[in-house]
PDB file of C-alpha atoms in Angstrom:
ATOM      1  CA  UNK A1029    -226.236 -36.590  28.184  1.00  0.00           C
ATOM      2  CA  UNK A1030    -228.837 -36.622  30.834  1.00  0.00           C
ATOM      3  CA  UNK A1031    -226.336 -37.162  33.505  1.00  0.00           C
ATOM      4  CA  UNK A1032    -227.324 -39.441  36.571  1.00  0.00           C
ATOM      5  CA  UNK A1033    -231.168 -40.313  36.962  1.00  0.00           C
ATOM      6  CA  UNK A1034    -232.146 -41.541  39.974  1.00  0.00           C
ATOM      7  CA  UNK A1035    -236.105 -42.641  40.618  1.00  0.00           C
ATOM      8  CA  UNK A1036    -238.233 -42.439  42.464  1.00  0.00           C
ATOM      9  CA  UNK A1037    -237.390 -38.379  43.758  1.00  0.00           C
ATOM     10  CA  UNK A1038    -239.333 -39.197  46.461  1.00  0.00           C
ATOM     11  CA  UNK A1039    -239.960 -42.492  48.495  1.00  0.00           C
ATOM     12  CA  UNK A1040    -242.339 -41.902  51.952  1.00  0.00           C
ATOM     13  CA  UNK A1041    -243.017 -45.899  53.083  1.00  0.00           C
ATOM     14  CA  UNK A1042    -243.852 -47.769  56.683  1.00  0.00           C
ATOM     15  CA  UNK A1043    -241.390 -49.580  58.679  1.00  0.00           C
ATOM     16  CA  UNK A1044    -240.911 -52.938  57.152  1.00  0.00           C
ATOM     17  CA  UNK A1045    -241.827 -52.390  53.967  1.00  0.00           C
ATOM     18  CA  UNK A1046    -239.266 -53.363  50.401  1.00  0.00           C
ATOM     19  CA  UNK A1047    -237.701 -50.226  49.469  1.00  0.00           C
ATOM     20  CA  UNK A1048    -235.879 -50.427  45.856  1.00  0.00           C
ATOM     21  CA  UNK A1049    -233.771 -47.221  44.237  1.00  0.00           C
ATOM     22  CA  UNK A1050    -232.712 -47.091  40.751  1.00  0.00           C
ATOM     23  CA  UNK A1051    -230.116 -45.056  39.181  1.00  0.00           C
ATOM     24  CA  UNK A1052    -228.848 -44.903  35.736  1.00  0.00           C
ATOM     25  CA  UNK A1053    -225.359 -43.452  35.222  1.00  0.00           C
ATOM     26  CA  UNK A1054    -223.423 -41.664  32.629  1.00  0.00           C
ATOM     27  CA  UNK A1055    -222.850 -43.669  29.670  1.00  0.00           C
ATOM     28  CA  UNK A1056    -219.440 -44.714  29.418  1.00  0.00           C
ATOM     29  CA  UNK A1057    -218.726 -44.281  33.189  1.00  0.00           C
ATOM     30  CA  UNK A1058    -217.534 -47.132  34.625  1.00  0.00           C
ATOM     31  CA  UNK A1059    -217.720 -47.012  38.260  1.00  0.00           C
ATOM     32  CA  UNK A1060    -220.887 -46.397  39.973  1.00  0.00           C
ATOM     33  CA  UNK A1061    -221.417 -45.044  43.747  1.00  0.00           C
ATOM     34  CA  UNK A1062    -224.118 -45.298  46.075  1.00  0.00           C
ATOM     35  CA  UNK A1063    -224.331 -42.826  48.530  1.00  0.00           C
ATOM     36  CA  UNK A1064    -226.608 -42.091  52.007  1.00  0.00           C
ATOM     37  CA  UNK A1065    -226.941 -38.515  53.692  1.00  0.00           C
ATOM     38  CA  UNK A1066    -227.668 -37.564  56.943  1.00  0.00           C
ATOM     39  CA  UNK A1067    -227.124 -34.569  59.089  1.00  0.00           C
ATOM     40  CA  UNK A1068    -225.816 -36.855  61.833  1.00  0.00           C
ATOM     41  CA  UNK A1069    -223.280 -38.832  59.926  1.00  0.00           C
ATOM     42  CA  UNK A1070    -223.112 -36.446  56.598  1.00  0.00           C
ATOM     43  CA  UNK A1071    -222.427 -38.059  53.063  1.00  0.00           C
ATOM     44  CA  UNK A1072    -221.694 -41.858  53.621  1.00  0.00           C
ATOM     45  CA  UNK A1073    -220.040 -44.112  50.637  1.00  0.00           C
ATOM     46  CA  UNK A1074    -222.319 -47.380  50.612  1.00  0.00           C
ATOM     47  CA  UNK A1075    -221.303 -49.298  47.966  1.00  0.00           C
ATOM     48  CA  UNK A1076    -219.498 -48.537  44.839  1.00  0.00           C
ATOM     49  CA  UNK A1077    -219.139 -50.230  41.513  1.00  0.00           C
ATOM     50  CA  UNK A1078    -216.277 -50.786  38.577  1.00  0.00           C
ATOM     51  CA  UNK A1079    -217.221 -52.068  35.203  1.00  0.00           C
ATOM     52  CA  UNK A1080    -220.401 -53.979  36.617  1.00  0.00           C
ATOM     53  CA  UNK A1081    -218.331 -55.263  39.926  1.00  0.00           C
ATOM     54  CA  UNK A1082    -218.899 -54.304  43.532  1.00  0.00           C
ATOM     55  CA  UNK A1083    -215.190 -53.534  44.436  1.00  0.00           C
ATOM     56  CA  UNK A1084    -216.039 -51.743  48.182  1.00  0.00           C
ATOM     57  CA  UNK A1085    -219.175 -52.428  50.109  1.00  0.00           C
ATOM     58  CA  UNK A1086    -218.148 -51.873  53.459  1.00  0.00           C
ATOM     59  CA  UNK A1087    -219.874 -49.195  53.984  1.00  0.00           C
ATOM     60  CA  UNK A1088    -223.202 -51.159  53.337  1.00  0.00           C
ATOM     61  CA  UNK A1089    -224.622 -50.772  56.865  1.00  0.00           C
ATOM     62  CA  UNK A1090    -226.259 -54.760  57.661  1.00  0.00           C
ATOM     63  CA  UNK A1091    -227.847 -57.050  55.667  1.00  0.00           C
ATOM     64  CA  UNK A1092    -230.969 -55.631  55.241  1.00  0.00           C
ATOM     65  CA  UNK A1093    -228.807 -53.393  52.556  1.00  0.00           C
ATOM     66  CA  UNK A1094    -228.050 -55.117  49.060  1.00  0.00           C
ATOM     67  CA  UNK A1095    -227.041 -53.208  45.972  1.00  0.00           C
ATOM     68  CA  UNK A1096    -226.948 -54.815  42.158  1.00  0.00           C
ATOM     69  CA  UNK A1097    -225.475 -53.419  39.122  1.00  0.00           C
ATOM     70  CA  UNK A1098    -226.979 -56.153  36.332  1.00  0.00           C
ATOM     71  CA  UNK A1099    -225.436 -54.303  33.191  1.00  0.00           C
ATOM     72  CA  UNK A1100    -223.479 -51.042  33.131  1.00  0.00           C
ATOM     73  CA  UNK A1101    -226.676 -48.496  32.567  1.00  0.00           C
ATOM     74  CA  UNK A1102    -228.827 -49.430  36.007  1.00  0.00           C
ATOM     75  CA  UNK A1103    -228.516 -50.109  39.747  1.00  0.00           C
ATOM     76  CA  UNK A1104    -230.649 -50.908  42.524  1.00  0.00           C
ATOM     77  CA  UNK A1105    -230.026 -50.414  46.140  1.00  0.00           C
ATOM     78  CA  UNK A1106    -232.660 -52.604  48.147  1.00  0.00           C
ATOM     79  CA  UNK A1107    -233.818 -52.270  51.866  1.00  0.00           C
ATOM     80  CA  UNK A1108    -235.403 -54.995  53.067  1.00  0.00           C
ATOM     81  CA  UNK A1109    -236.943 -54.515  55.754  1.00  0.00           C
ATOM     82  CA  UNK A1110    -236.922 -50.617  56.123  1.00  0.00           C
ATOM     83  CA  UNK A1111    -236.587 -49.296  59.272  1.00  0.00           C
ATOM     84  CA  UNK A1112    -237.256 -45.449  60.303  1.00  0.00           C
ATOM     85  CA  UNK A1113    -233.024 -44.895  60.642  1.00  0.00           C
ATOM     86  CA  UNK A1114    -232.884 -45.686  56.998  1.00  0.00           C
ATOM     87  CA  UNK A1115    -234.685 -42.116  56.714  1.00  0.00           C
ATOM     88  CA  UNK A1116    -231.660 -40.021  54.547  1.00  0.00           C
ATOM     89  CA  UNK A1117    -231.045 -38.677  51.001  1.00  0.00           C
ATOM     90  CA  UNK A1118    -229.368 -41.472  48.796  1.00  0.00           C
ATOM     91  CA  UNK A1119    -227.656 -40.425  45.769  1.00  0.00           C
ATOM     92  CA  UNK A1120    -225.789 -42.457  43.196  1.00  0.00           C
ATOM     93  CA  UNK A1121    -223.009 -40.962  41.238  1.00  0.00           C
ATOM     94  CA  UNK A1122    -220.898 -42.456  38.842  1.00  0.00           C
ATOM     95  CA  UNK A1123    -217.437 -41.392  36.801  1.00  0.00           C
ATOM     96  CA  UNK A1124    -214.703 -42.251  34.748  1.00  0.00           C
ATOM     97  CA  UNK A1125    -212.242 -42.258  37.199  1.00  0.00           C
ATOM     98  CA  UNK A1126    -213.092 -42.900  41.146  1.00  0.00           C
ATOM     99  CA  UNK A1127    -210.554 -40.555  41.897  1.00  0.00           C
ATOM    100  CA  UNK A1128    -211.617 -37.418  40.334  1.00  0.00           C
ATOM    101  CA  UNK A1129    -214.571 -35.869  39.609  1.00  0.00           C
ATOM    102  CA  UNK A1130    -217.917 -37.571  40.555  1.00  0.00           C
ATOM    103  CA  UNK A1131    -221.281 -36.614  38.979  1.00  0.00           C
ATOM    104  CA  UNK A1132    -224.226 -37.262  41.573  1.00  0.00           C
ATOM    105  CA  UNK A1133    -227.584 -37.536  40.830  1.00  0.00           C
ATOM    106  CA  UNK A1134    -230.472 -35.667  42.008  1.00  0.00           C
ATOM    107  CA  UNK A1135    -231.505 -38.035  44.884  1.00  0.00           C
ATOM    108  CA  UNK A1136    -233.946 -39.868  46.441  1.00  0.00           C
ATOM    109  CA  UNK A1137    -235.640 -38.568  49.586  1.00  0.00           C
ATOM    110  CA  UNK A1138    -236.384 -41.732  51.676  1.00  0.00           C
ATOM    111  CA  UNK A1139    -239.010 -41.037  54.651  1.00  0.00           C
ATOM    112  CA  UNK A1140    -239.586 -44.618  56.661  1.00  0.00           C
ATOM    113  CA  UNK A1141    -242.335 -43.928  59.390  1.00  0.00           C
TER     114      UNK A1141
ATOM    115  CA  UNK B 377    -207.833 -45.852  59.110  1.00  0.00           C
ATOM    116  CA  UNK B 378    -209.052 -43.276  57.043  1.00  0.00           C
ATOM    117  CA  UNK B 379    -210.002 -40.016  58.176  1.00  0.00           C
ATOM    118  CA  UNK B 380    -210.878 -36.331  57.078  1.00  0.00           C
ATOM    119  CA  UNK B 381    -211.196 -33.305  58.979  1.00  0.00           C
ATOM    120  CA  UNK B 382    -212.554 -29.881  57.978  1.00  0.00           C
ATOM    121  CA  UNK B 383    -214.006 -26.659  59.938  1.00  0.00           C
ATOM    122  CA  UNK B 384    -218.012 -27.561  60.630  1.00  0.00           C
ATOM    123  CA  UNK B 385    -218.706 -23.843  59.846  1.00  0.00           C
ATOM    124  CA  UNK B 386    -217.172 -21.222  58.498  1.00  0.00           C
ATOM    125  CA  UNK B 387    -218.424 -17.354  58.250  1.00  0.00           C
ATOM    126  CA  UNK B 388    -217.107 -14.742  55.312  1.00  0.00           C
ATOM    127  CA  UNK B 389    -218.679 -11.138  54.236  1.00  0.00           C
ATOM    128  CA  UNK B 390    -219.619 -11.205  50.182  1.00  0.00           C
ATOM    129  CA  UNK B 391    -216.623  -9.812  48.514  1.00  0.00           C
ATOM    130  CA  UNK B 392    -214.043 -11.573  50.542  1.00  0.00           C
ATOM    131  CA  UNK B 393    -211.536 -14.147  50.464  1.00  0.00           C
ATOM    132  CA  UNK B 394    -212.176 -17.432  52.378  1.00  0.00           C
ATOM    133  CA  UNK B 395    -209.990 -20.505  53.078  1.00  0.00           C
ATOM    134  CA  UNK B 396    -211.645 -23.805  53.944  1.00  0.00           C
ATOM    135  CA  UNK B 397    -208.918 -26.524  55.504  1.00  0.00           C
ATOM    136  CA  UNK B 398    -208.866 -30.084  54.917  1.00  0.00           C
ATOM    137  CA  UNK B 399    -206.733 -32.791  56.899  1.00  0.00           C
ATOM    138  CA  UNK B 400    -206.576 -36.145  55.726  1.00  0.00           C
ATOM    139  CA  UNK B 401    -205.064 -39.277  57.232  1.00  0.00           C
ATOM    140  CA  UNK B 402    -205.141 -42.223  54.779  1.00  0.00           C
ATOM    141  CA  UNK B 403    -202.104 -44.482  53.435  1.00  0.00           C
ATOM    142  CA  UNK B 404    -201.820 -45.232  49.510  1.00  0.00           C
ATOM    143  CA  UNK B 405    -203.190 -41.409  48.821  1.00  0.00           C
ATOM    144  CA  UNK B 406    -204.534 -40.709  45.325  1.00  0.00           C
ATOM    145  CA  UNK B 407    -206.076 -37.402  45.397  1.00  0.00           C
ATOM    146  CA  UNK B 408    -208.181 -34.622  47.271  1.00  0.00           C
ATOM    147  CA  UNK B 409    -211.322 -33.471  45.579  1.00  0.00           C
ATOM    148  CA  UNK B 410    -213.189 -30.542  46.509  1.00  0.00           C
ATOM    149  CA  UNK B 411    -217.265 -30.658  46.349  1.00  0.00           C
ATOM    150  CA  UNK B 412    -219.866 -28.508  46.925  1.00  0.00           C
ATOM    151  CA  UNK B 413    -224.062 -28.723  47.930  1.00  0.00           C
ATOM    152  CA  UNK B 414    -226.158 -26.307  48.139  1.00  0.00           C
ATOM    153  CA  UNK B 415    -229.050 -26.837  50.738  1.00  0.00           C
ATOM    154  CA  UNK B 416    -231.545 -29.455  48.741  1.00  0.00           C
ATOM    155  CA  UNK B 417    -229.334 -30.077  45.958  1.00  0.00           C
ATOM    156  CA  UNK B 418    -226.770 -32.525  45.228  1.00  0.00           C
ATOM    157  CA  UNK B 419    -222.930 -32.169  45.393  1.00  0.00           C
ATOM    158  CA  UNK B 420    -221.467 -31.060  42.440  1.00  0.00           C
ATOM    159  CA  UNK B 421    -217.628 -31.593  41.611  1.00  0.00           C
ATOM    160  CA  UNK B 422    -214.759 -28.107  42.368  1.00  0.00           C
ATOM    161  CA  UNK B 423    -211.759 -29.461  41.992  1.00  0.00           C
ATOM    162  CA  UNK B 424    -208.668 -32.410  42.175  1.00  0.00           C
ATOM    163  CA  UNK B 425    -205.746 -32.015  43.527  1.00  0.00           C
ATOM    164  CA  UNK B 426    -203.201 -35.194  42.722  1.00  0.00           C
ATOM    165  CA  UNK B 427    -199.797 -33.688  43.249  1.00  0.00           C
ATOM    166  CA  UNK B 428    -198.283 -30.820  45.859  1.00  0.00           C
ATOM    167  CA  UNK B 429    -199.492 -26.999  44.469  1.00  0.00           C
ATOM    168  CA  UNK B 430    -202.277 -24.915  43.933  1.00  0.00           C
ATOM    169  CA  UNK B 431    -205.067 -25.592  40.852  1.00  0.00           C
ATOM    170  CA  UNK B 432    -206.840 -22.200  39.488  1.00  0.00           C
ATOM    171  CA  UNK B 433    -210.185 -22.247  38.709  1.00  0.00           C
ATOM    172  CA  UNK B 434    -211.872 -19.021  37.912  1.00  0.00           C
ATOM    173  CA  UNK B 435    -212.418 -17.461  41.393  1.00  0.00           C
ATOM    174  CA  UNK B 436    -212.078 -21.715  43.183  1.00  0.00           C
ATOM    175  CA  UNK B 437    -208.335 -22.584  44.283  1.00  0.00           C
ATOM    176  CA  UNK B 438    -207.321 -25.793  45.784  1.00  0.00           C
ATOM    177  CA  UNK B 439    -204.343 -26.676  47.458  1.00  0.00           C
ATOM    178  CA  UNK B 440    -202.417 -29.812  48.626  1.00  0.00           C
ATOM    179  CA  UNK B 441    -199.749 -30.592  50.476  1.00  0.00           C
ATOM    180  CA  UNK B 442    -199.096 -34.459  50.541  1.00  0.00           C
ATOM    181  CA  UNK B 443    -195.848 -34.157  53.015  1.00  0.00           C
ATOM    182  CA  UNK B 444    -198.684 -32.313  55.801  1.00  0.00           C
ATOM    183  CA  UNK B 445    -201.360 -34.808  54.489  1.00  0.00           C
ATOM    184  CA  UNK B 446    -203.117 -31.192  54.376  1.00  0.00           C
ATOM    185  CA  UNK B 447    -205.302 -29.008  51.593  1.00  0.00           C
ATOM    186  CA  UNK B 448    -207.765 -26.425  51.210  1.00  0.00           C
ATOM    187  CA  UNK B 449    -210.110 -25.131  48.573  1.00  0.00           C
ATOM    188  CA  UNK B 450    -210.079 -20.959  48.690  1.00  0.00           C
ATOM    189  CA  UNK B 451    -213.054 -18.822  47.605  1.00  0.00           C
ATOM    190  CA  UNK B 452    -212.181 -15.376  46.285  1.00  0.00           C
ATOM    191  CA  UNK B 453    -214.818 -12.825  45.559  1.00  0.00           C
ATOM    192  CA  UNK B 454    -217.492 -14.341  47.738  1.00  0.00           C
ATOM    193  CA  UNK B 455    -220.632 -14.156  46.245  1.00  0.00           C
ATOM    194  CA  UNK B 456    -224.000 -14.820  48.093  1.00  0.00           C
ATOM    195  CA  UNK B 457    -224.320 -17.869  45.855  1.00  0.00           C
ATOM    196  CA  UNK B 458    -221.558 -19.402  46.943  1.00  0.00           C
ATOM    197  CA  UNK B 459    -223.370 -19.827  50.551  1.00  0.00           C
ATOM    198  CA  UNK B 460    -223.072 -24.076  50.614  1.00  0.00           C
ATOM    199  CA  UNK B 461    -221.246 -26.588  51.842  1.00  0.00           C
ATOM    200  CA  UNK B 462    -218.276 -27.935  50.834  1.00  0.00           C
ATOM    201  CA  UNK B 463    -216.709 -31.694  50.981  1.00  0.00           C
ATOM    202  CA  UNK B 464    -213.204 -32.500  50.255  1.00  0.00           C
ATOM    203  CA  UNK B 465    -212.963 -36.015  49.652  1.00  0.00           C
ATOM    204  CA  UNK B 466    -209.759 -38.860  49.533  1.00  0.00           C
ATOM    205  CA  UNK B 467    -209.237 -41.882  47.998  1.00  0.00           C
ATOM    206  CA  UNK B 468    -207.210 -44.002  49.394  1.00  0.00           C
ATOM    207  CA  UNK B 469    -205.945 -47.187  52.052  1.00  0.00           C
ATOM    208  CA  UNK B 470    -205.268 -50.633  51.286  1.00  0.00           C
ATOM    209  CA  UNK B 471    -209.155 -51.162  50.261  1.00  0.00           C
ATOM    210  CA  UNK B 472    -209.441 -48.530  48.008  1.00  0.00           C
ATOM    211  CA  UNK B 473    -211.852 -46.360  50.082  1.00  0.00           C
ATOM    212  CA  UNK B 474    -213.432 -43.271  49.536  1.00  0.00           C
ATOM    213  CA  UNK B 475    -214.301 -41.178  51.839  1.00  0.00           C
ATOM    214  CA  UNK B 476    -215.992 -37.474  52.027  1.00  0.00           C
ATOM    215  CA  UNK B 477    -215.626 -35.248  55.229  1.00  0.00           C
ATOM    216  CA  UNK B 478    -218.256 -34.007  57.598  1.00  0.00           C
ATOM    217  CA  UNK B 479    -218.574 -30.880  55.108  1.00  0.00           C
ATOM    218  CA  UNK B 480    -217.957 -26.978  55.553  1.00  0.00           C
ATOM    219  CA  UNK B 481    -220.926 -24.907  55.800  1.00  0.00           C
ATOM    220  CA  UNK B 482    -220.371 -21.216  54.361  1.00  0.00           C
ATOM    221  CA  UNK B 483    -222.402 -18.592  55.643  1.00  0.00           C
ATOM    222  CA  UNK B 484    -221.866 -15.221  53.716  1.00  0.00           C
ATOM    223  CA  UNK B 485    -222.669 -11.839  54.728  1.00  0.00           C
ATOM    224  CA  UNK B 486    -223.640  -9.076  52.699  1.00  0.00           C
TER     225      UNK B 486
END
């Protein structure tokens, strides 16, 4: 297996623009984690996923956040409007159990200016 | 509430034997899980601790004490690649949380 793809690597936009981040898990995993990094506030659970489900999106910071999981090989986590705090590293990871071991994706660098 | 609190920093010489805390304060407690990033890269699963003891992994130990709501992971034979940071993480609380501490960076010295 590939593991977790995430795309784009990369994402430099302007304040206000639609942001969109895909991710791909691990076939046969069923839960599915989104994930923001900062120095200030360090690795941050968005938004995670079981079997297709959001079960915990508290950690979704406003409304300008919205995450989908249509079938169990792809997510999207939207920003709408971005804003220059939105600037992190988000990774997804997914697993077979939410407990134990989590396999993250590479990334995507997000620079809003 | 749920929180987790580990060292910021923490400073070995290559060869050694280091012990990186974790304290945890969560209700409904599943596990602790060790992780660890290197600088650019993403974190990559250590270790899972469920019940009260120590798991052996090659040179990677983690501990867990569920009656001190307290673990660590311990490093022995410090090599200059294991300079990262390191996340325990719980699951737990009546919404099923997961959360990841503030991470432990290791500096090692040759």
């Amino acid at each position: 297996d590939a593991g977790v793809i995430q795309s784009p690597r990369h994402e430099v936009t302007e304040m206000g623009q639609e942001v969109t981040l895909r991710c791909k898990p691990i076939s046969g995993h069923d839960y599915l984690f989104w994930y923001r990094q900062t120095m200030m506030r360090g690795l941050e659970l968005l938004i995670y996923f079981n079997n297709n489900v959001p079960i915990d999106d508290s950690g979704m910071p406003e409304d300008r956040f919205s995450a989908k999981m249509p079938n169990a090989s792809f997510s999207t986590l939207k920003i709408q409007p971005s804003e220059p705090r939105d600037s992190a590293v988000y990774f997804c990871a997914s697993s077979l159990n939410p407990s134990y071991e989590q396999y993250f994706g590479p990334g995507t660098r997000l620079t809003v200016t | 509430g749920q929180s987790l609190e580990q060292p910021s920093e923490v400073t070995a010489v290559e060869g050694a034997i280091v012990q990186i805390n974790c304290t945890y304060q969560t209700s409904g407690f599943y596990g602790l899980s060790w992780y660890q990033q290197h600088d650019g890269g993403a974190p990559t699963f250590l270790s899972y601790n469920a019940l009260d003891g120590l798991e052996e992994t090659g040179r990677f130990s983690s501990f867990l004490s569920r009656s001190d709501s307290y673990g660590y992971l311990l490093l022995q034979e410090l090599q200059m690649k294991d300079s990262a940071s390191y996340f325990c993480a719980v699951r737990g609380g009546r919404d099923d949380k997961i959360i990841f501490g503030k991470g432990t960076r290791l500096h090692i010295l040759p």
